[in-house]
Amino acid sequence: MATIGLDRLFYAPITEAADGSETYGTPISLAKAISAELSVEVNEATLYADDGVAEAVKEFKSGTLTLGIDDIGTGSANALTGAQIDSNHVLISASENGGVPVAIGFRARKSNGSYKYFWLYRVIFGIPATNLATKGDSITFSTPTIEGTIYRRNKLDGQSKHPWKAEANEGDTGLGATVISGWFTEVYEPDFTPGGTD
């Protein structure tokens, strides 16, 4: 079903263990969402045998998330890009700064009034783009965009795989009510136990 809206944009800090596996912090509101564009890159290999395709493999490699937001704010810019806040509460971006991985969550409203929910498990953002324009005869809003690279997470799920995205459609048969009600209170963890949780 087509989506007609976007809201509830959150990020969750990631703490990495010695083995590289992630633990997610409490989700924090990032900004008011204007747009989210997600593109995916795959690794592809084809094995030919007996004059034909014997095997074909396509696996997630990485993705790009471009967010249009109303304002990034000093605290969020610090958390996402590694820019530092000085003693006068001024955000200082240095060439040595690099983004730290975070999880990104949001939801998209569908045309029937229900929502599609997302968590991207590991995103590293670059420096936000700034678009400015002088005021003319009409008012034009200038808003920042920030682009991040999506990676699979290091932590294995219950099927010994490395997920990169969780997606839930409100109203789907079998989707537990607590999954949706708790979506933005913590980063969703895959659950492959028989019957799942409700």
mmCIF file with all atom_site columns, C-alpha atoms in Angstrom:
data_model
loop_
_atom_site.group_PDB
_atom_site.id
_atom_site.type_symbol
_atom_site.label_atom_id
_atom_site.label_alt_id
_atom_site.label_comp_id
_atom_site.label_asym_id
_atom_site.label_entity_id
_atom_site.label_seq_id
_atom_site.pdbx_PDB_ins_code
_atom_site.Cartn_x
_atom_site.Cartn_y
_atom_site.Cartn_z
_atom_site.occupancy
_atom_site.B_iso_or_equiv
_atom_site.pdbx_formal_charge
_atom_site.auth_seq_id
_atom_site.auth_comp_id
_atom_site.auth_asym_id
_atom_site.auth_atom_id
_atom_site.pdbx_PDB_model_num
ATOM 1   C CA . MET A 1 1   ? 0.000  0.000   0.000   1.00 0.00 ? 1   MET A CA 1
ATOM 2   C CA . ALA A 1 2   ? 1.248  3.486   -0.860  1.00 0.00 ? 2   ALA A CA 1
ATOM 3   C CA . THR A 1 3   ? 2.551  5.780   1.877   1.00 0.00 ? 3   THR A CA 1
ATOM 4   C CA . ILE A 1 4   ? 1.441  9.397   2.185   1.00 0.00 ? 4   ILE A CA 1
ATOM 5   C CA . GLY A 1 5   ? 3.320  10.665  5.218   1.00 0.00 ? 5   GLY A CA 1
ATOM 6   C CA . LEU A 1 6   ? 6.472  10.476  7.315   1.00 0.00 ? 6   LEU A CA 1
ATOM 7   C CA . ASP A 1 7   ? 7.022  11.258  11.005  1.00 0.00 ? 7   ASP A CA 1
ATOM 8   C CA . ARG A 1 8   ? 8.476  10.139  14.355  1.00 0.00 ? 8   ARG A CA 1
ATOM 9   C CA . LEU A 1 9   ? 12.149 10.299  13.377  1.00 0.00 ? 9   LEU A CA 1
ATOM 10  C CA . PHE A 1 10  ? 14.405 8.856   16.100  1.00 0.00 ? 10  PHE A CA 1
ATOM 11  C CA . TYR A 1 11  ? 18.024 7.833   16.536  1.00 0.00 ? 11  TYR A CA 1
ATOM 12  C CA . ALA A 1 12  ? 19.475 5.449   19.094  1.00 0.00 ? 12  ALA A CA 1
ATOM 13  C CA . PRO A 1 13  ? 23.147 5.585   20.122  1.00 0.00 ? 13  PRO A CA 1
ATOM 14  C CA . ILE A 1 14  ? 25.127 2.388   19.708  1.00 0.00 ? 14  ILE A CA 1
ATOM 15  C CA . THR A 1 15  ? 27.619 0.980   22.199  1.00 0.00 ? 15  THR A CA 1
ATOM 16  C CA . GLU A 1 16  ? 29.945 -1.608  20.709  1.00 0.00 ? 16  GLU A CA 1
ATOM 17  C CA . ALA A 1 17  ? 31.273 -4.589  22.674  1.00 0.00 ? 17  ALA A CA 1
ATOM 18  C CA . ALA A 1 18  ? 34.812 -5.913  22.244  1.00 0.00 ? 18  ALA A CA 1
ATOM 19  C CA . ASP A 1 19  ? 33.521 -8.391  19.622  1.00 0.00 ? 19  ASP A CA 1
ATOM 20  C CA . GLY A 1 20  ? 31.916 -5.520  17.684  1.00 0.00 ? 20  GLY A CA 1
ATOM 21  C CA . SER A 1 21  ? 28.318 -6.448  18.512  1.00 0.00 ? 21  SER A CA 1
ATOM 22  C CA . GLU A 1 22  ? 25.956 -3.573  19.176  1.00 0.00 ? 22  GLU A CA 1
ATOM 23  C CA . THR A 1 23  ? 23.860 -2.584  22.170  1.00 0.00 ? 23  THR A CA 1
ATOM 24  C CA . TYR A 1 24  ? 21.315 0.146   21.505  1.00 0.00 ? 24  TYR A CA 1
ATOM 25  C CA . GLY A 1 25  ? 20.622 3.059   23.813  1.00 0.00 ? 25  GLY A CA 1
ATOM 26  C CA . THR A 1 26  ? 17.228 4.638   24.399  1.00 0.00 ? 26  THR A CA 1
ATOM 27  C CA . PRO A 1 27  ? 15.840 6.228   21.209  1.00 0.00 ? 27  PRO A CA 1
ATOM 28  C CA . ILE A 1 28  ? 16.026 10.035  21.052  1.00 0.00 ? 28  ILE A CA 1
ATOM 29  C CA . SER A 1 29  ? 13.877 12.274  18.869  1.00 0.00 ? 29  SER A CA 1
ATOM 30  C CA . LEU A 1 30  ? 16.046 13.558  16.006  1.00 0.00 ? 30  LEU A CA 1
ATOM 31  C CA . ALA A 1 31  ? 13.986 16.224  14.249  1.00 0.00 ? 31  ALA A CA 1
ATOM 32  C CA . LYS A 1 32  ? 10.745 16.752  12.406  1.00 0.00 ? 32  LYS A CA 1
ATOM 33  C CA . ALA A 1 33  ? 10.919 14.622  9.274   1.00 0.00 ? 33  ALA A CA 1
ATOM 34  C CA . ILE A 1 34  ? 10.359 16.127  5.831   1.00 0.00 ? 34  ILE A CA 1
ATOM 35  C CA . SER A 1 35  ? 11.623 13.302  3.628   1.00 0.00 ? 35  SER A CA 1
ATOM 36  C CA . ALA A 1 36  ? 13.485 9.996   3.799   1.00 0.00 ? 36  ALA A CA 1
ATOM 37  C CA . GLU A 1 37  ? 15.037 8.424   0.729   1.00 0.00 ? 37  GLU A CA 1
ATOM 38  C CA . LEU A 1 38  ? 16.435 4.917   1.059   1.00 0.00 ? 38  LEU A CA 1
ATOM 39  C CA . SER A 1 39  ? 18.488 3.240   -1.662  1.00 0.00 ? 39  SER A CA 1
ATOM 40  C CA . VAL A 1 40  ? 20.197 -0.141  -1.432  1.00 0.00 ? 40  VAL A CA 1
ATOM 41  C CA . GLU A 1 41  ? 23.327 -1.579  -3.033  1.00 0.00 ? 41  GLU A CA 1
ATOM 42  C CA . VAL A 1 42  ? 23.745 -5.361  -3.383  1.00 0.00 ? 42  VAL A CA 1
ATOM 43  C CA . ASN A 1 43  ? 26.646 -7.696  -4.023  1.00 0.00 ? 43  ASN A CA 1
ATOM 44  C CA . GLU A 1 44  ? 25.818 -9.945  -6.930  1.00 0.00 ? 44  GLU A CA 1
ATOM 45  C CA . ALA A 1 45  ? 27.408 -13.127 -8.260  1.00 0.00 ? 45  ALA A CA 1
ATOM 46  C CA . THR A 1 46  ? 26.330 -15.597 -10.911 1.00 0.00 ? 46  THR A CA 1
ATOM 47  C CA . LEU A 1 47  ? 27.801 -19.080 -11.380 1.00 0.00 ? 47  LEU A CA 1
ATOM 48  C CA . TYR A 1 48  ? 27.515 -20.539 -14.871 1.00 0.00 ? 48  TYR A CA 1
ATOM 49  C CA . ALA A 1 49  ? 27.680 -24.295 -15.476 1.00 0.00 ? 49  ALA A CA 1
ATOM 50  C CA . ASP A 1 50  ? 26.517 -26.533 -18.323 1.00 0.00 ? 50  ASP A CA 1
ATOM 51  C CA . ASP A 1 51  ? 25.951 -23.499 -20.532 1.00 0.00 ? 51  ASP A CA 1
ATOM 52  C CA . GLY A 1 52  ? 23.490 -21.898 -18.114 1.00 0.00 ? 52  GLY A CA 1
ATOM 53  C CA . VAL A 1 53  ? 23.050 -20.223 -14.770 1.00 0.00 ? 53  VAL A CA 1
ATOM 54  C CA . ALA A 1 54  ? 23.674 -22.754 -12.017 1.00 0.00 ? 54  ALA A CA 1
ATOM 55  C CA . GLU A 1 55  ? 23.488 -20.348 -9.060  1.00 0.00 ? 55  GLU A CA 1
ATOM 56  C CA . ALA A 1 56  ? 22.799 -16.669 -8.516  1.00 0.00 ? 56  ALA A CA 1
ATOM 57  C CA . VAL A 1 57  ? 23.382 -14.795 -5.266  1.00 0.00 ? 57  VAL A CA 1
ATOM 58  C CA . LYS A 1 58  ? 22.320 -11.281 -4.314  1.00 0.00 ? 58  LYS A CA 1
ATOM 59  C CA . GLU A 1 59  ? 23.219 -10.014 -0.847  1.00 0.00 ? 59  GLU A CA 1
ATOM 60  C CA . PHE A 1 60  ? 22.836 -6.669  0.889   1.00 0.00 ? 60  PHE A CA 1
ATOM 61  C CA . LYS A 1 61  ? 26.067 -4.664  0.703   1.00 0.00 ? 61  LYS A CA 1
ATOM 62  C CA . SER A 1 62  ? 25.127 -1.221  1.998   1.00 0.00 ? 62  SER A CA 1
ATOM 63  C CA . GLY A 1 63  ? 22.540 1.469   1.546   1.00 0.00 ? 63  GLY A CA 1
ATOM 64  C CA . THR A 1 64  ? 22.138 5.219   1.578   1.00 0.00 ? 64  THR A CA 1
ATOM 65  C CA . LEU A 1 65  ? 19.636 7.121   3.695   1.00 0.00 ? 65  LEU A CA 1
ATOM 66  C CA . THR A 1 66  ? 19.021 10.771  2.854   1.00 0.00 ? 66  THR A CA 1
ATOM 67  C CA . LEU A 1 67  ? 16.916 12.598  5.416   1.00 0.00 ? 67  LEU A CA 1
ATOM 68  C CA . GLY A 1 68  ? 15.262 15.960  4.885   1.00 0.00 ? 68  GLY A CA 1
ATOM 69  C CA . ILE A 1 69  ? 14.570 17.471  8.309   1.00 0.00 ? 69  ILE A CA 1
ATOM 70  C CA . ASP A 1 70  ? 13.348 20.754  9.726   1.00 0.00 ? 70  ASP A CA 1
ATOM 71  C CA . ASP A 1 71  ? 16.472 21.341  11.848  1.00 0.00 ? 71  ASP A CA 1
ATOM 72  C CA . ILE A 1 72  ? 19.244 19.092  13.080  1.00 0.00 ? 72  ILE A CA 1
ATOM 73  C CA . GLY A 1 73  ? 20.024 20.912  16.331  1.00 0.00 ? 73  GLY A CA 1
ATOM 74  C CA . THR A 1 74  ? 23.370 21.095  18.094  1.00 0.00 ? 74  THR A CA 1
ATOM 75  C CA . GLY A 1 75  ? 22.930 17.976  20.245  1.00 0.00 ? 75  GLY A CA 1
ATOM 76  C CA . SER A 1 76  ? 21.833 15.769  17.360  1.00 0.00 ? 76  SER A CA 1
ATOM 77  C CA . ALA A 1 77  ? 24.617 17.071  15.107  1.00 0.00 ? 77  ALA A CA 1
ATOM 78  C CA . ASN A 1 78  ? 27.121 16.228  17.829  1.00 0.00 ? 78  ASN A CA 1
ATOM 79  C CA . ALA A 1 79  ? 25.677 12.720  18.280  1.00 0.00 ? 79  ALA A CA 1
ATOM 80  C CA . LEU A 1 80  ? 25.418 11.908  14.559  1.00 0.00 ? 80  LEU A CA 1
ATOM 81  C CA . THR A 1 81  ? 28.449 13.570  12.966  1.00 0.00 ? 81  THR A CA 1
ATOM 82  C CA . GLY A 1 82  ? 31.052 13.731  15.718  1.00 0.00 ? 82  GLY A CA 1
ATOM 83  C CA . ALA A 1 83  ? 31.146 17.548  15.576  1.00 0.00 ? 83  ALA A CA 1
ATOM 84  C CA . GLN A 1 84  ? 32.073 18.963  18.981  1.00 0.00 ? 84  GLN A CA 1
ATOM 85  C CA . ILE A 1 85  ? 30.242 21.459  21.184  1.00 0.00 ? 85  ILE A CA 1
ATOM 86  C CA . ASP A 1 86  ? 32.673 23.979  22.665  1.00 0.00 ? 86  ASP A CA 1
ATOM 87  C CA . SER A 1 87  ? 32.455 25.669  26.088  1.00 0.00 ? 87  SER A CA 1
ATOM 88  C CA . ASN A 1 88  ? 30.223 28.422  24.642  1.00 0.00 ? 88  ASN A CA 1
ATOM 89  C CA . HIS A 1 89  ? 27.789 25.803  23.255  1.00 0.00 ? 89  HIS A CA 1
ATOM 90  C CA . VAL A 1 90  ? 28.906 26.452  19.673  1.00 0.00 ? 90  VAL A CA 1
ATOM 91  C CA . LEU A 1 91  ? 29.004 23.452  17.340  1.00 0.00 ? 91  LEU A CA 1
ATOM 92  C CA . ILE A 1 92  ? 32.475 23.052  15.837  1.00 0.00 ? 92  ILE A CA 1
ATOM 93  C CA . SER A 1 93  ? 32.919 20.818  12.794  1.00 0.00 ? 93  SER A CA 1
ATOM 94  C CA . ALA A 1 94  ? 36.509 19.738  12.147  1.00 0.00 ? 94  ALA A CA 1
ATOM 95  C CA . SER A 1 95  ? 37.972 17.845  9.201   1.00 0.00 ? 95  SER A CA 1
ATOM 96  C CA . GLU A 1 96  ? 38.933 15.059  11.614  1.00 0.00 ? 96  GLU A CA 1
ATOM 97  C CA . ASN A 1 97  ? 35.336 14.525  12.793  1.00 0.00 ? 97  ASN A CA 1
ATOM 98  C CA . GLY A 1 98  ? 33.627 11.362  11.682  1.00 0.00 ? 98  GLY A CA 1
ATOM 99  C CA . GLY A 1 99  ? 30.138 10.102  12.254  1.00 0.00 ? 99  GLY A CA 1
ATOM 100 C CA . VAL A 1 100 ? 29.485 7.401   14.797  1.00 0.00 ? 100 VAL A CA 1
ATOM 101 C CA . PRO A 1 101 ? 27.035 4.570   14.093  1.00 0.00 ? 101 PRO A CA 1
ATOM 102 C CA . VAL A 1 102 ? 23.450 4.989   15.287  1.00 0.00 ? 102 VAL A CA 1
ATOM 103 C CA . ALA A 1 103 ? 20.169 3.188   14.678  1.00 0.00 ? 103 ALA A CA 1
ATOM 104 C CA . ILE A 1 104 ? 17.479 5.227   12.890  1.00 0.00 ? 104 ILE A CA 1
ATOM 105 C CA . GLY A 1 105 ? 13.739 4.701   13.373  1.00 0.00 ? 105 GLY A CA 1
ATOM 106 C CA . PHE A 1 106 ? 10.734 6.339   11.736  1.00 0.00 ? 106 PHE A CA 1
ATOM 107 C CA . ARG A 1 107 ? 7.253  5.606   10.483  1.00 0.00 ? 107 ARG A CA 1
ATOM 108 C CA . ALA A 1 108 ? 5.382  6.278   7.241   1.00 0.00 ? 108 ALA A CA 1
ATOM 109 C CA . ARG A 1 109 ? 1.612  6.806   7.131   1.00 0.00 ? 109 ARG A CA 1
ATOM 110 C CA . LYS A 1 110 ? -0.227 4.634   4.624   1.00 0.00 ? 110 LYS A CA 1
ATOM 111 C CA . SER A 1 111 ? -3.267 5.734   2.637   1.00 0.00 ? 111 SER A CA 1
ATOM 112 C CA . ASN A 1 112 ? -5.586 3.631   4.842   1.00 0.00 ? 112 ASN A CA 1
ATOM 113 C CA . GLY A 1 113 ? -4.523 5.565   7.974   1.00 0.00 ? 113 GLY A CA 1
ATOM 114 C CA . SER A 1 114 ? -2.262 2.854   9.441   1.00 0.00 ? 114 SER A CA 1
ATOM 115 C CA . TYR A 1 115 ? 1.543  3.081   9.553   1.00 0.00 ? 115 TYR A CA 1
ATOM 116 C CA . LYS A 1 116 ? 4.608  1.251   8.324   1.00 0.00 ? 116 LYS A CA 1
ATOM 117 C CA . TYR A 1 117 ? 7.394  1.272   10.958  1.00 0.00 ? 117 TYR A CA 1
ATOM 118 C CA . PHE A 1 118 ? 11.143 1.090   10.312  1.00 0.00 ? 118 PHE A CA 1
ATOM 119 C CA . TRP A 1 119 ? 14.411 0.623   12.186  1.00 0.00 ? 119 TRP A CA 1
ATOM 120 C CA . LEU A 1 120 ? 17.708 0.801   10.290  1.00 0.00 ? 120 LEU A CA 1
ATOM 121 C CA . TYR A 1 121 ? 20.170 -0.932  12.581  1.00 0.00 ? 121 TYR A CA 1
ATOM 122 C CA . ARG A 1 122 ? 23.470 0.778   11.727  1.00 0.00 ? 122 ARG A CA 1
ATOM 123 C CA . VAL A 1 123 ? 23.785 4.143   9.962   1.00 0.00 ? 123 VAL A CA 1
ATOM 124 C CA . ILE A 1 124 ? 26.846 6.405   9.802   1.00 0.00 ? 124 ILE A CA 1
ATOM 125 C CA . PHE A 1 125 ? 26.093 10.001  8.825   1.00 0.00 ? 125 PHE A CA 1
ATOM 126 C CA . GLY A 1 126 ? 28.228 12.613  7.129   1.00 0.00 ? 126 GLY A CA 1
ATOM 127 C CA . ILE A 1 127 ? 28.121 16.382  7.546   1.00 0.00 ? 127 ILE A CA 1
ATOM 128 C CA . PRO A 1 128 ? 24.629 17.855  6.979   1.00 0.00 ? 128 PRO A CA 1
ATOM 129 C CA . ALA A 1 129 ? 24.092 19.833  3.792   1.00 0.00 ? 129 ALA A CA 1
ATOM 130 C CA . THR A 1 130 ? 22.907 23.404  4.287   1.00 0.00 ? 130 THR A CA 1
ATOM 131 C CA . ASN A 1 131 ? 20.734 25.171  1.729   1.00 0.00 ? 131 ASN A CA 1
ATOM 132 C CA . LEU A 1 132 ? 20.334 28.913  2.173   1.00 0.00 ? 132 LEU A CA 1
ATOM 133 C CA . ALA A 1 133 ? 18.580 31.496  0.045   1.00 0.00 ? 133 ALA A CA 1
ATOM 134 C CA . THR A 1 134 ? 17.938 35.208  0.348   1.00 0.00 ? 134 THR A CA 1
ATOM 135 C CA . LYS A 1 135 ? 14.395 36.354  1.043   1.00 0.00 ? 135 LYS A CA 1
ATOM 136 C CA . GLY A 1 136 ? 12.651 37.517  -2.117  1.00 0.00 ? 136 GLY A CA 1
ATOM 137 C CA . ASP A 1 137 ? 9.052  38.339  -2.986  1.00 0.00 ? 137 ASP A CA 1
ATOM 138 C CA . SER A 1 138 ? 7.859  35.037  -1.562  1.00 0.00 ? 138 SER A CA 1
ATOM 139 C CA . ILE A 1 139 ? 8.885  32.951  1.426   1.00 0.00 ? 139 ILE A CA 1
ATOM 140 C CA . THR A 1 140 ? 11.035 29.899  0.722   1.00 0.00 ? 140 THR A CA 1
ATOM 141 C CA . PHE A 1 141 ? 11.906 27.500  3.512   1.00 0.00 ? 141 PHE A CA 1
ATOM 142 C CA . SER A 1 142 ? 15.517 26.309  3.610   1.00 0.00 ? 142 SER A CA 1
ATOM 143 C CA . THR A 1 143 ? 16.000 23.060  5.497   1.00 0.00 ? 143 THR A CA 1
ATOM 144 C CA . PRO A 1 144 ? 19.026 20.812  6.035   1.00 0.00 ? 144 PRO A CA 1
ATOM 145 C CA . THR A 1 145 ? 19.541 17.340  4.619   1.00 0.00 ? 145 THR A CA 1
ATOM 146 C CA . ILE A 1 146 ? 21.810 14.717  6.082   1.00 0.00 ? 146 ILE A CA 1
ATOM 147 C CA . GLU A 1 147 ? 23.040 11.600  4.302   1.00 0.00 ? 147 GLU A CA 1
ATOM 148 C CA . GLY A 1 148 ? 24.095 8.394   5.972   1.00 0.00 ? 148 GLY A CA 1
ATOM 149 C CA . THR A 1 149 ? 25.445 5.054   4.847   1.00 0.00 ? 149 THR A CA 1
ATOM 150 C CA . ILE A 1 150 ? 23.485 2.033   6.055   1.00 0.00 ? 150 ILE A CA 1
ATOM 151 C CA . TYR A 1 151 ? 25.410 -1.083  7.052   1.00 0.00 ? 151 TYR A CA 1
ATOM 152 C CA . ARG A 1 152 ? 24.371 -4.449  8.384   1.00 0.00 ? 152 ARG A CA 1
ATOM 153 C CA . ARG A 1 153 ? 24.784 -4.715  12.103  1.00 0.00 ? 153 ARG A CA 1
ATOM 154 C CA . ASN A 1 154 ? 27.537 -6.848  13.591  1.00 0.00 ? 154 ASN A CA 1
ATOM 155 C CA . LYS A 1 155 ? 25.251 -8.485  16.143  1.00 0.00 ? 155 LYS A CA 1
ATOM 156 C CA . LEU A 1 156 ? 23.724 -11.760 14.945  1.00 0.00 ? 156 LEU A CA 1
ATOM 157 C CA . ASP A 1 157 ? 19.998 -12.347 15.129  1.00 0.00 ? 157 ASP A CA 1
ATOM 158 C CA . GLY A 1 158 ? 18.325 -15.593 16.202  1.00 0.00 ? 158 GLY A CA 1
ATOM 159 C CA . GLN A 1 159 ? 19.007 -17.137 12.789  1.00 0.00 ? 159 GLN A CA 1
ATOM 160 C CA . SER A 1 160 ? 22.749 -16.296 12.840  1.00 0.00 ? 160 SER A CA 1
ATOM 161 C CA . LYS A 1 161 ? 22.332 -13.520 10.279  1.00 0.00 ? 161 LYS A CA 1
ATOM 162 C CA . HIS A 1 162 ? 23.272 -9.834  10.303  1.00 0.00 ? 162 HIS A CA 1
ATOM 163 C CA . PRO A 1 163 ? 20.086 -7.766  9.856   1.00 0.00 ? 163 PRO A CA 1
ATOM 164 C CA . TRP A 1 164 ? 20.202 -4.226  8.490   1.00 0.00 ? 164 TRP A CA 1
ATOM 165 C CA . LYS A 1 165 ? 16.525 -3.249  8.662   1.00 0.00 ? 165 LYS A CA 1
ATOM 166 C CA . ALA A 1 166 ? 13.366 -4.067  10.616  1.00 0.00 ? 166 ALA A CA 1
ATOM 167 C CA . GLU A 1 167 ? 10.003 -3.192  9.088   1.00 0.00 ? 167 GLU A CA 1
ATOM 168 C CA . ALA A 1 168 ? 6.487  -3.680  10.476  1.00 0.00 ? 168 ALA A CA 1
ATOM 169 C CA . ASN A 1 169 ? 3.074  -2.891  8.985   1.00 0.00 ? 169 ASN A CA 1
ATOM 170 C CA . GLU A 1 170 ? 0.501  -1.832  11.534  1.00 0.00 ? 170 GLU A CA 1
ATOM 171 C CA . GLY A 1 171 ? -2.552 -4.081  11.248  1.00 0.00 ? 171 GLY A CA 1
ATOM 172 C CA . ASP A 1 172 ? -0.741 -7.099  9.764   1.00 0.00 ? 172 ASP A CA 1
ATOM 173 C CA . THR A 1 173 ? -2.141 -10.427 10.958  1.00 0.00 ? 173 THR A CA 1
ATOM 174 C CA . GLY A 1 174 ? -0.001 -11.859 13.767  1.00 0.00 ? 174 GLY A CA 1
ATOM 175 C CA . LEU A 1 175 ? 1.794  -8.572  14.559  1.00 0.00 ? 175 LEU A CA 1
ATOM 176 C CA . GLY A 1 176 ? 1.724  -8.210  18.332  1.00 0.00 ? 176 GLY A CA 1
ATOM 177 C CA . ALA A 1 177 ? 0.210  -5.009  19.727  1.00 0.00 ? 177 ALA A CA 1
ATOM 178 C CA . THR A 1 178 ? 3.227  -4.422  21.975  1.00 0.00 ? 178 THR A CA 1
ATOM 179 C CA . VAL A 1 179 ? 5.538  -4.439  18.953  1.00 0.00 ? 179 VAL A CA 1
ATOM 180 C CA . ILE A 1 180 ? 3.909  -1.254  17.640  1.00 0.00 ? 180 ILE A CA 1
ATOM 181 C CA . SER A 1 181 ? 3.294  0.388   21.042  1.00 0.00 ? 181 SER A CA 1
ATOM 182 C CA . GLY A 1 182 ? 6.968  -0.092  21.994  1.00 0.00 ? 182 GLY A CA 1
ATOM 183 C CA . TRP A 1 183 ? 8.519  0.667   18.581  1.00 0.00 ? 183 TRP A CA 1
ATOM 184 C CA . PHE A 1 184 ? 10.099 3.976   19.592  1.00 0.00 ? 184 PHE A CA 1
ATOM 185 C CA . THR A 1 185 ? 10.843 3.125   23.227  1.00 0.00 ? 185 THR A CA 1
ATOM 186 C CA . GLU A 1 186 ? 13.686 0.809   22.189  1.00 0.00 ? 186 GLU A CA 1
ATOM 187 C CA . VAL A 1 187 ? 15.287 -0.443  18.991  1.00 0.00 ? 187 VAL A CA 1
ATOM 188 C CA . TYR A 1 188 ? 13.385 -3.509  17.822  1.00 0.00 ? 188 TYR A CA 1
ATOM 189 C CA . GLU A 1 189 ? 15.272 -6.781  18.321  1.00 0.00 ? 189 GLU A CA 1
ATOM 190 C CA . PRO A 1 190 ? 14.425 -9.693  15.973  1.00 0.00 ? 190 PRO A CA 1
ATOM 191 C CA . ASP A 1 191 ? 12.551 -12.485 17.762  1.00 0.00 ? 191 ASP A CA 1
ATOM 192 C CA . PHE A 1 192 ? 12.522 -15.921 16.116  1.00 0.00 ? 192 PHE A CA 1
ATOM 193 C CA . THR A 1 193 ? 11.086 -17.875 19.034  1.00 0.00 ? 193 THR A CA 1
ATOM 194 C CA . PRO A 1 194 ? 7.944  -19.872 18.126  1.00 0.00 ? 194 PRO A CA 1
ATOM 195 C CA . GLY A 1 195 ? 4.922  -17.649 18.698  1.00 0.00 ? 195 GLY A CA 1
ATOM 196 C CA . GLY A 1 196 ? 7.070  -14.517 19.170  1.00 0.00 ? 196 GLY A CA 1
ATOM 197 C CA . THR A 1 197 ? 6.129  -11.909 21.758  1.00 0.00 ? 197 THR A CA 1
ATOM 198 C CA . ASP A 1 198 ? 2.988  -9.863  22.118  1.00 0.00 ? 198 ASP A CA 1
#
